[in-house]
Tab-separated table of C-alpha atoms and ligand atoms in Angstrom:
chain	number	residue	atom	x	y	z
A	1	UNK	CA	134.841	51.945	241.353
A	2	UNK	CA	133.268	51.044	238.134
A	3	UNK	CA	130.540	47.907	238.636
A	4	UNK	CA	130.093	44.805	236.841
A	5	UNK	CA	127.132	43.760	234.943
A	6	UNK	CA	124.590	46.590	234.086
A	7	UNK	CA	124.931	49.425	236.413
A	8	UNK	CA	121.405	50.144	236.975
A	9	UNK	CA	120.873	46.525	238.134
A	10	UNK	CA	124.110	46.641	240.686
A	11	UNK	CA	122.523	50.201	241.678
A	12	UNK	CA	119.242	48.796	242.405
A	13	UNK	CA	118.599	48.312	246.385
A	14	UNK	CA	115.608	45.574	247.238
A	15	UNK	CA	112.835	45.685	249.348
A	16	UNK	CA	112.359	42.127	250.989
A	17	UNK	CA	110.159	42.526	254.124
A	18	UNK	CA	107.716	45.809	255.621
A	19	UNK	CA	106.361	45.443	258.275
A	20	UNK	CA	104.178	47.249	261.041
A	21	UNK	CA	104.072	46.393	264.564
A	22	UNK	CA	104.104	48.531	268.057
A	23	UNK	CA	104.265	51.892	265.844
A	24	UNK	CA	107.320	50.768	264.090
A	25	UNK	CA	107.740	50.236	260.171
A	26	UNK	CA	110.031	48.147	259.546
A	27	UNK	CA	111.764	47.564	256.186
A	28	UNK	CA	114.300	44.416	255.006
A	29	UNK	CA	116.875	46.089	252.277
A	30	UNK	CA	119.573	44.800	250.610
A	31	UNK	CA	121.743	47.461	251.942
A	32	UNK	CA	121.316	50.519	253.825
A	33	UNK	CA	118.999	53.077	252.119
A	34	UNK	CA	118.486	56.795	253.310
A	35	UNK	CA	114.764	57.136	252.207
A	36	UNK	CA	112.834	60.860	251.995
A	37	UNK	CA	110.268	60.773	254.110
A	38	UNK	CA	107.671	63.749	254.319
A	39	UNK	CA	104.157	63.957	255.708
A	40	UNK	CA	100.468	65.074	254.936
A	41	UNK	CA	97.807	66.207	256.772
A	42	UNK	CA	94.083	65.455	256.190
A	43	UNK	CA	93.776	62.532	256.773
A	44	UNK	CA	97.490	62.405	258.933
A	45	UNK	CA	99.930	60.618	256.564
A	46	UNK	CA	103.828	59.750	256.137
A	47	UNK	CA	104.825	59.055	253.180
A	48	UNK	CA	108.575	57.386	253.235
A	49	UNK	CA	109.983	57.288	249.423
A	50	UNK	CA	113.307	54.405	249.023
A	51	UNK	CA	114.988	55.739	246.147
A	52	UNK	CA	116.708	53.419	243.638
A	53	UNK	CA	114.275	50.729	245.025
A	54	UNK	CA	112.340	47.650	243.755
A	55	UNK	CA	110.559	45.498	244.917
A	56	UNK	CA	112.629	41.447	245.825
A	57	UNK	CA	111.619	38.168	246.831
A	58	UNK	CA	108.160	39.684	248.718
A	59	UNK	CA	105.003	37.290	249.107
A	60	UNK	CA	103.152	39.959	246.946
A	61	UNK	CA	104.962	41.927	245.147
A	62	UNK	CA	102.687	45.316	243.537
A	63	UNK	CA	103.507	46.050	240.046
A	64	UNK	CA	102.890	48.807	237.774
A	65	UNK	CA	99.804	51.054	239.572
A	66	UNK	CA	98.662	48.575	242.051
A	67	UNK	CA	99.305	48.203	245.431
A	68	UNK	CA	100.230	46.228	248.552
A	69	UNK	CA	98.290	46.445	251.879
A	70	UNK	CA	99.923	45.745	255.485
A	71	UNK	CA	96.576	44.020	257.829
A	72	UNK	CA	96.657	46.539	260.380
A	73	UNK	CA	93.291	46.348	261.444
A	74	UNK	CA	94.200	45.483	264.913
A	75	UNK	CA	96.282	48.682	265.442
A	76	UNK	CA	94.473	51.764	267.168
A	77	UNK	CA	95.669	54.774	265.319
A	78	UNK	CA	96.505	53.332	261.913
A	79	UNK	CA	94.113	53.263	259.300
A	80	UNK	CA	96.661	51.612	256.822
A	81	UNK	CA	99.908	50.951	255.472
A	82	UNK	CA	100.383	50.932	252.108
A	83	UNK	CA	102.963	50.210	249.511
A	84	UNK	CA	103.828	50.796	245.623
A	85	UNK	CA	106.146	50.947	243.039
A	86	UNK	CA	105.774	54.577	242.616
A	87	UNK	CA	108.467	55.302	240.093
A	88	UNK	CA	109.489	53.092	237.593
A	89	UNK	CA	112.397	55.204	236.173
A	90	UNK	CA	113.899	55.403	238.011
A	91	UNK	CA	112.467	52.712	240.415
A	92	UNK	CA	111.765	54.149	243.604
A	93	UNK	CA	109.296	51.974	246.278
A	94	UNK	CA	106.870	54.585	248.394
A	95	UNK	CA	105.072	53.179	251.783
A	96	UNK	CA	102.424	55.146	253.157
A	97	UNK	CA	101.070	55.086	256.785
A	98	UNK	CA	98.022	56.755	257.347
A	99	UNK	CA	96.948	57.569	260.632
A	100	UNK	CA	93.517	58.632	261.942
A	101	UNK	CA	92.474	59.838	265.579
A	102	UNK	CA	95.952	61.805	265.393
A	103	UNK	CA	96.581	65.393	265.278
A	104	UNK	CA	100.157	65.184	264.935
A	105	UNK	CA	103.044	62.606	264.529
A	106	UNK	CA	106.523	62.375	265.498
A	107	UNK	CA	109.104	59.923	264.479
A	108	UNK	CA	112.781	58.845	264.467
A	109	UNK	CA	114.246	56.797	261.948
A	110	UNK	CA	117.487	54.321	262.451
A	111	UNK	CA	118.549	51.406	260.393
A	112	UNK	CA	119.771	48.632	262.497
A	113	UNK	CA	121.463	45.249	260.888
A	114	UNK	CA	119.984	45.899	256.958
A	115	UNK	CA	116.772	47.059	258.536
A	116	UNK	CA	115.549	50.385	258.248
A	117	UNK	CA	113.337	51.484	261.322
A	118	UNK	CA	110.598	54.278	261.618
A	119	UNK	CA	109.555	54.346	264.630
A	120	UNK	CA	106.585	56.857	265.347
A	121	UNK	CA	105.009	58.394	268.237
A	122	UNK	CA	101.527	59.905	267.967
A	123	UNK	CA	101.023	63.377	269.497
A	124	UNK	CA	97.457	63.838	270.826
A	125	UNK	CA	95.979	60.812	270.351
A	126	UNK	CA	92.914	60.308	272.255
A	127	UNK	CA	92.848	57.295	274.181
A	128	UNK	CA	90.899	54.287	271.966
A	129	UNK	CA	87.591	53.872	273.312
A	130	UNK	CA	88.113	50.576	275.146
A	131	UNK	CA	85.554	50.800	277.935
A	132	UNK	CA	86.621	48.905	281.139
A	133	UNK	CA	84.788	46.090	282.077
A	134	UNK	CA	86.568	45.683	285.680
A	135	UNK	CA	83.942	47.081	288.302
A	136	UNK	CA	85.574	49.864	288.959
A	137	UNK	CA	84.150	53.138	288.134
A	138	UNK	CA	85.152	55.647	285.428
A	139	UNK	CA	86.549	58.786	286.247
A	140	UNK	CA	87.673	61.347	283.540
A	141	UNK	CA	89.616	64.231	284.947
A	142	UNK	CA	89.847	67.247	282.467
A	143	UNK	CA	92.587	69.681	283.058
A	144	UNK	CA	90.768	72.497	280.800
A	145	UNK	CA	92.611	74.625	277.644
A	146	UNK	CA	96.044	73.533	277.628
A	147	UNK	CA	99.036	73.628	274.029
A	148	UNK	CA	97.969	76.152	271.985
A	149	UNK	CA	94.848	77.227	274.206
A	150	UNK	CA	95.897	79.286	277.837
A	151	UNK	CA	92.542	79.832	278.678
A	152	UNK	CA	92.317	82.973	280.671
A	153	UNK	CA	95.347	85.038	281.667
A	154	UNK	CA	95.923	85.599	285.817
A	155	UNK	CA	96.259	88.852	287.534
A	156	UNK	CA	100.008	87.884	287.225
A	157	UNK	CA	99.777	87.419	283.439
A	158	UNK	CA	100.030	83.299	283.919
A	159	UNK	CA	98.250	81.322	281.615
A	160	UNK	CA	94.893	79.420	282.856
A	161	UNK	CA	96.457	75.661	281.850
A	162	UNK	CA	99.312	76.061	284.268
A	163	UNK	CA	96.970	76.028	287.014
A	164	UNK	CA	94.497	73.753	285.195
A	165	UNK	CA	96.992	70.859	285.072
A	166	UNK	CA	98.700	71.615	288.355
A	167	UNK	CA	95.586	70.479	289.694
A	168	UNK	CA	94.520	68.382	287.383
A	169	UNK	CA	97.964	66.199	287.783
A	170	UNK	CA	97.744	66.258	291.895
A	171	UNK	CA	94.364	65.010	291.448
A	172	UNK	CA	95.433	62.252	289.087
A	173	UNK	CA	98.059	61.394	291.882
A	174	UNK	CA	95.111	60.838	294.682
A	175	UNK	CA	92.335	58.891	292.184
A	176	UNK	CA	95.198	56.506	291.090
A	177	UNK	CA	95.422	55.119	294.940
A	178	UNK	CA	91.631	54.178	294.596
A	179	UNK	CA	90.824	50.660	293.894
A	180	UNK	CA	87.358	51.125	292.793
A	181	UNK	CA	88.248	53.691	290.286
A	182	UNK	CA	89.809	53.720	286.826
A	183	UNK	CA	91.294	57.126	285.853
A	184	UNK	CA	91.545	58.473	282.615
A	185	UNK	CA	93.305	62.132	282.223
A	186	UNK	CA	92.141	64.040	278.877
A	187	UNK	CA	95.416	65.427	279.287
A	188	UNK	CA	98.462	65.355	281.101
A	189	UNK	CA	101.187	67.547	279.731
A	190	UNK	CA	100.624	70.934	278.279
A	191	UNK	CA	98.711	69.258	274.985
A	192	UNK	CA	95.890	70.625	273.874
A	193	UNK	CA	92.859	67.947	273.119
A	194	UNK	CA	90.027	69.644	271.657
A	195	UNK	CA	86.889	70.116	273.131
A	196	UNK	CA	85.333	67.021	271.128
A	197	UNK	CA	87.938	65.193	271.660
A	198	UNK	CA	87.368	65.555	275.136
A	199	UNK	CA	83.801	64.455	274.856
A	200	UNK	CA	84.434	61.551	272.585
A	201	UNK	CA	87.111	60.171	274.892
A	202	UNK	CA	84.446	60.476	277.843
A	203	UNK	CA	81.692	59.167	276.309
A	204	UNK	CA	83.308	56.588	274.255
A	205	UNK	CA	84.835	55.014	277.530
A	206	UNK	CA	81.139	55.159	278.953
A	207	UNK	CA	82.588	56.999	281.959
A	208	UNK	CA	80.654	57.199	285.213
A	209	UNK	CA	82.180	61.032	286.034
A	210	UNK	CA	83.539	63.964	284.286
A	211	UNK	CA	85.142	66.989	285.980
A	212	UNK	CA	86.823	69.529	284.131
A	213	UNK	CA	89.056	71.840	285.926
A	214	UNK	CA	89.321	75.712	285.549
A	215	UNK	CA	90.351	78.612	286.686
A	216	UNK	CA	88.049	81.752	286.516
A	217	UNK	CA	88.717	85.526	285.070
A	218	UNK	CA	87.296	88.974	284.929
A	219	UNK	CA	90.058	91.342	284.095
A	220	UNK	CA	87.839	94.194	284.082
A	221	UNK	CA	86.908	93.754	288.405
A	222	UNK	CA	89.873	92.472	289.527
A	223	UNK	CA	88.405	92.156	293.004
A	224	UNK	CA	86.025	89.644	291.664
A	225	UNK	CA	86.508	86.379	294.059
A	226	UNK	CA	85.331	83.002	294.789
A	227	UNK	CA	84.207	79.734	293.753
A	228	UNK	CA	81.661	78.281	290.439
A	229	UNK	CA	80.570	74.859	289.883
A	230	UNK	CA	78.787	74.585	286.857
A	231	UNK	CA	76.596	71.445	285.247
A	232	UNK	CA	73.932	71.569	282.197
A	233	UNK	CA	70.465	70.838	282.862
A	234	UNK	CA	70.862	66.973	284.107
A	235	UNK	CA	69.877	65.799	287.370
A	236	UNK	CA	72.866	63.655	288.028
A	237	UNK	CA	75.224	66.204	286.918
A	238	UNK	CA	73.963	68.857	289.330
A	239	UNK	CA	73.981	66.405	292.023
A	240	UNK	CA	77.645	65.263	291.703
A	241	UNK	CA	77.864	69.453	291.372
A	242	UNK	CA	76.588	70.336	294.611
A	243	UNK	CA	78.748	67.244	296.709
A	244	UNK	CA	82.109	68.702	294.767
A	245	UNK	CA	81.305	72.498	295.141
A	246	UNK	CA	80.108	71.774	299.160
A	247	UNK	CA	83.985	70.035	299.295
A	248	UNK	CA	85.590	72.806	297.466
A	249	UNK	CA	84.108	75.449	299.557
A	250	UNK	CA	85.001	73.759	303.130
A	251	UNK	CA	88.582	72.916	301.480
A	252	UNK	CA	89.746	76.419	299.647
A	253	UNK	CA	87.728	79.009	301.956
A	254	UNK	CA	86.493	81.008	298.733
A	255	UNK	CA	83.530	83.214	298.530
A	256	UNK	CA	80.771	80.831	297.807
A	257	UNK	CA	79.677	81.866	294.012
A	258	UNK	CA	76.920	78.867	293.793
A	259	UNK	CA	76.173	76.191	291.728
A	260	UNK	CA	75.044	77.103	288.739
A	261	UNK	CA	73.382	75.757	284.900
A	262	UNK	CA	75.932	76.357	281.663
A	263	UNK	CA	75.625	75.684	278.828
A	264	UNK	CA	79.553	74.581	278.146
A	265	UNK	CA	80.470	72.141	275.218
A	266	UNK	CA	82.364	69.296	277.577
A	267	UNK	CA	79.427	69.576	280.108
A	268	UNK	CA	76.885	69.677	277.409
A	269	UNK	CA	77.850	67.028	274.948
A	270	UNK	CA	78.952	64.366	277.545
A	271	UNK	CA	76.681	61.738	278.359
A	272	UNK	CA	77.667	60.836	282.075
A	273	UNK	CA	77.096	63.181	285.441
A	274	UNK	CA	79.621	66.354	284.489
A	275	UNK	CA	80.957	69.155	286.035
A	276	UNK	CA	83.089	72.295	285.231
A	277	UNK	CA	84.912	73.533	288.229
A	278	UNK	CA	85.987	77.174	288.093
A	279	UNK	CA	87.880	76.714	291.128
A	280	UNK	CA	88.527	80.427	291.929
A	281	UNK	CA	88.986	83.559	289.922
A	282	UNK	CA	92.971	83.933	288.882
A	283	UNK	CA	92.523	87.723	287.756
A	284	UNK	CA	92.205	88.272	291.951
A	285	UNK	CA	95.286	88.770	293.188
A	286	UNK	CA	95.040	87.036	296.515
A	287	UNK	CA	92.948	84.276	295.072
A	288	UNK	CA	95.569	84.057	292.514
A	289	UNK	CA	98.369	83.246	294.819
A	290	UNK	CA	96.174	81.127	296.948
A	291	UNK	CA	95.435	79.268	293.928
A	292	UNK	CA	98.871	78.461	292.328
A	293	UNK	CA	99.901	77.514	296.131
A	294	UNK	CA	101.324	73.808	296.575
A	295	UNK	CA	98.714	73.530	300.032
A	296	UNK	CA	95.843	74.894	298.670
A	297	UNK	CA	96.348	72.853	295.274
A	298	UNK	CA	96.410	69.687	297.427
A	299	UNK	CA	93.309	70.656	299.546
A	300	UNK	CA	91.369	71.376	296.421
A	301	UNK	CA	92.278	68.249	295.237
A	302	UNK	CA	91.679	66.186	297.619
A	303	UNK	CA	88.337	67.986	297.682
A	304	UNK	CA	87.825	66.767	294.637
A	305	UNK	CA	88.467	63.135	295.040
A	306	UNK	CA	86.188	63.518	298.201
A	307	UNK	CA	83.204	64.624	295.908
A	308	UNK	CA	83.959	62.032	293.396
A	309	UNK	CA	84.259	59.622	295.956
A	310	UNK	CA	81.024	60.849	298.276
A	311	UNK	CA	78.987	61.033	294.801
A	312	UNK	CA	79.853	57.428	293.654
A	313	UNK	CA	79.181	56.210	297.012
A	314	UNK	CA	82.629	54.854	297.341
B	401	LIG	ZN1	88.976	77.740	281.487
């Protein structure tokens, strides 16, 4: 039906209120908007455009090319929200969130009672360095490759990060029932963190230990068995190397490959005792199957948390 008054005024929806809290935007209308919202990479951004939109009765209202800043200082993962008038004819209000320590970004959008609602969850995010100042020790278990990196295929064409995590995850399950430790996972779904990431998260928390998990391969002598602990050149990290190999062995049974120097990015660039555990070599068939088995996964594990435990004196 035809308006009253001017029709670009009636047409005209109103921004009142945006707001940012627990990774939700939040946005007061006047009435129920569909915006376009579409995102950037480098840094991460998403960029949601109201069209037909002014600014109303905000505290500071941007005009022309300037722009409005939500405080967000506090919030781990957002750089900053900002918002403009970004068209003037017609009017059309852009708010941009820009992320940092993210790789990727989901959302879901809703408008509930006049508000509209973007509520985002970050993909990847490494954990905000926030060391813990309760006593307890550090532990970072790394369940190696994982997303878009298999690692090494098995004799049965599986990829390495199904084992990697299997364990990982089951030895997650026994460090979380220790009081004197604080557990951090570097991953616990099939993501894939990278390497630095890794490193950061480790180092930033100040962690006491670092094991990342693998799974050997040498396609080309399948009968190629047994067990690898590496560390690089520290003292401390060969130490807590020989206590977890010396469990490993006793646990799994494997031929007893040795403890060994390599030179390996998460071993290298971390600043705490760290080890790489290849735990067994998944292009043997046997060792395959006794590797991906429920009982051995659990002795290794517990292995592990043994080590840990023996090497913190716990
Ligand atoms: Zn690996």
């Amino acid at each position: 039906p035809p308006s009253n008054g001017s029709g670009n005024e009636t047409a005209t929806n109103l921004v009142h209120d945006i707001n940012y809290t627990n990774n939700q935007l939040v946005v007061s209308l006047d009435r129920e908007v569909t915006p376009v919202i579409s995102t950037l990479k480098n840094p991460e951004r998403i960029i949601v455009d109201f069209p037909s939109t002014n600014f109303g009765n905000m505290g500071q209202v941007p005009s022309g090319a300037s722009m409005g800043r939500l405080d967000t200082s506090e919030i781990p993962g957002v750089t900053e929200v900002r918002y403009s008038l970004f068209k003037s004819d017609p009017v059309q209000v852009r708010i941009v969130i820009e992320l940092n320590n993210v790789s990727s970004v989901n959302y879901t959008q809703e408008t509930i009672a006049g508000k509209f609602i973007l509520d985002l969850s970050m993909v990847n995010q490494p954990t905000p360095a926030t060391p813990v100042s309760s006593g307890k020790k550090i532990v970072v278990i790394d369940p190696g490759h994982g997303g878009s990196d298999p690692g090494t295929t098995s004799f049965t064409k599986n990829p390495e990060k199904i084992f990697t995590l299997a364990l990982g995850l089951k030895v997650q399950a026994l460090l979380e029932k220790e009081p004197d430790i604080e557990l951090i996972m570097t991953r616990e779904t099939d993501i894939y963190p990278t390497r630095s990431e890794r490193v950061k998260l480790a180092n930033d928390l100040k962690a006491d230990v670092f094991v990342s998990i693998h799974g050997n391969s040498v396609t080309a002598a399948p009968q190629v068995s047994g067990t690898e602990t590496y560390y690089y050149q520290r003292e401390s990290s060969k130490e807590l190397a020989n206590i977890i190999h010396k469990n490993l062995i006793k646990a799994l049974g494997f031929t007893d490959r040795g403890v060994k120097n390599g030179n390996y990015q998460v071993i290298r660039e971390t600043t705490m005792p760290a080890v790489l555990l290849e735990v067994g070599f998944l292009s043997n068939k046997s060792e395959e199957e006794a590797m991906m088995s429920e009982t051995n996964q659990n002795k290794a594990a517990q292995a592990i948390v043994d080590g840990i435990k023996e090497y913190l004196k716990l």
